[in-house]
Short mmCIF file of C-alpha atoms in Angstrom, two decimals:
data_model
loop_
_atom_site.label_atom_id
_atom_site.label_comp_id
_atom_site.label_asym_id
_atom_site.label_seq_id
_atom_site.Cartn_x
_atom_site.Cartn_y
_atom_site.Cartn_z
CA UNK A 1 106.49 113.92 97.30
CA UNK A 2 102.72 114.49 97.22
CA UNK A 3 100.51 112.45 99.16
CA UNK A 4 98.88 110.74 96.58
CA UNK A 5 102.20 109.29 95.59
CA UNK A 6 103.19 108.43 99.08
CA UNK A 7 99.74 106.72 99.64
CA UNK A 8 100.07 104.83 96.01
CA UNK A 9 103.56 103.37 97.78
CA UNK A 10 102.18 102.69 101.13
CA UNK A 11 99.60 100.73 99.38
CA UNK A 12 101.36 98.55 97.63
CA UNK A 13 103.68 97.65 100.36
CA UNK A 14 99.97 97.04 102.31
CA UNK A 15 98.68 94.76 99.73
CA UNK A 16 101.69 92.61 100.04
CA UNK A 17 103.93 90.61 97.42
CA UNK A 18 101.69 88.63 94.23
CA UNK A 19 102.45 85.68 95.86
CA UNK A 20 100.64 87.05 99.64
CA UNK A 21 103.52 87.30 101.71
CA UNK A 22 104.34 90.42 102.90
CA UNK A 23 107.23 92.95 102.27
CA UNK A 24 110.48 93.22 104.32
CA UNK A 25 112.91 96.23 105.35
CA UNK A 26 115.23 93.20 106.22
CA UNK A 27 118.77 93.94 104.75
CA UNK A 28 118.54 90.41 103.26
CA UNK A 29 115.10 90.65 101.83
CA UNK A 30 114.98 89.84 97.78
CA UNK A 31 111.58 89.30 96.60
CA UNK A 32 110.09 90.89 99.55
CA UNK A 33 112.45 93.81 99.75
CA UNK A 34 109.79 96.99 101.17
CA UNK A 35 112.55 99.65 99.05
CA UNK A 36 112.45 97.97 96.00
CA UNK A 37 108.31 98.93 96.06
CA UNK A 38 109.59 102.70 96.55
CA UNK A 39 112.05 102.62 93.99
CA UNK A 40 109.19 101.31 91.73
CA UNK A 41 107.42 104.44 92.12
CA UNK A 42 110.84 106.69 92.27
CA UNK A 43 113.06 105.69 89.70
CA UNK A 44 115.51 108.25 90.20
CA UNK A 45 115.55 107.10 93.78
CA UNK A 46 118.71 105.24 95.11
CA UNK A 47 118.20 102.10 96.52
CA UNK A 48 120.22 103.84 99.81
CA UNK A 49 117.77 106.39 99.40
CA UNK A 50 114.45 104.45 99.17
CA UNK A 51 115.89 102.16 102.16
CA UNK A 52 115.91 105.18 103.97
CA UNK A 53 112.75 106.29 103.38
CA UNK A 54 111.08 102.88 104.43
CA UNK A 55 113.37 103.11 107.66
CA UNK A 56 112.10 106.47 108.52
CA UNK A 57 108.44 105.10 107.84
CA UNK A 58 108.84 102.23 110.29
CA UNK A 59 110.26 104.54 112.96
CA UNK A 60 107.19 107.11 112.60
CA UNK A 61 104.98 104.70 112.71
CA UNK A 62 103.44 104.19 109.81
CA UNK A 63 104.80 101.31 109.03
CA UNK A 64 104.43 98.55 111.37
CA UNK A 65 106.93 94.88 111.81
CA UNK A 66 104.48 92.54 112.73
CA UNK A 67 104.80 88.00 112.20
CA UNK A 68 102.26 86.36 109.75
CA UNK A 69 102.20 83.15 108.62
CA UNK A 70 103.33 83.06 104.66
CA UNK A 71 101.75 80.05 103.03
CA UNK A 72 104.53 80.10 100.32
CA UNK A 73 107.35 79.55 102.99
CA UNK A 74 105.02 77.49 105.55
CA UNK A 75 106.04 79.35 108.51
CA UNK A 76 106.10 82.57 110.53
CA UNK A 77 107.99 85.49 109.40
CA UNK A 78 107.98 89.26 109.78
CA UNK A 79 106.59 91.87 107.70
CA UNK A 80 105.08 95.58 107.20
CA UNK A 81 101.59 96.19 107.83
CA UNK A 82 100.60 100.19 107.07
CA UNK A 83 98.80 101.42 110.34
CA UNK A 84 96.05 103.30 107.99
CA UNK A 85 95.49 105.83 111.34
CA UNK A 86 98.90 107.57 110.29
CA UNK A 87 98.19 107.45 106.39
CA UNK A 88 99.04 111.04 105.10
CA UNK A 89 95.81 112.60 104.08
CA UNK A 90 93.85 110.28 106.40
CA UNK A 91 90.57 112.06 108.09
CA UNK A 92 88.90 110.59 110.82
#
């Protein structure tokens, strides 16, 4: 994968769902499932296969649990934030 595509993916997962909640690696996550934004970009991907890559994102780093409030739900939940530091192709 290039880093353009990578950073297109990361991206998207940054900017969150349409409705502003943010996405999930949570086994149980529909509409916020963080995998389904990979397999978006990598059809030919599995969704074993994009779950994987999100899992080895979070435990690199560059992709970060954290709670926000979601104003669709009304309460606090988790989600992936993109710690921009670690982007690939980032310069400081």
């Amino acid at each position: 994968m290039t880093d353009d595509l990578v950073n297109r993916i990361l991206t998207a997962i940054e900017v969150g769902t349409p409705d502003g909640d943010r996405y999930s690696d949570a086994a149980a996550a529909t509409t916020r499932a963080a995998w389904k934004v990979v397999q978006n970009q990598l059809p030919s991907k599995t969704k074993e296969q994009c779950r994987e890559m999100i899992i080895t994102w979070i435990r690199n780093g560059l992709l970060v649990r954290k709670v926000y409030h979601s104003a669709t739900d009304r309460k606090d939940r988790e989600g992936l934030y993109l710690d921009e530091a670690k982007r690939p192709g980032w310069v400081s």
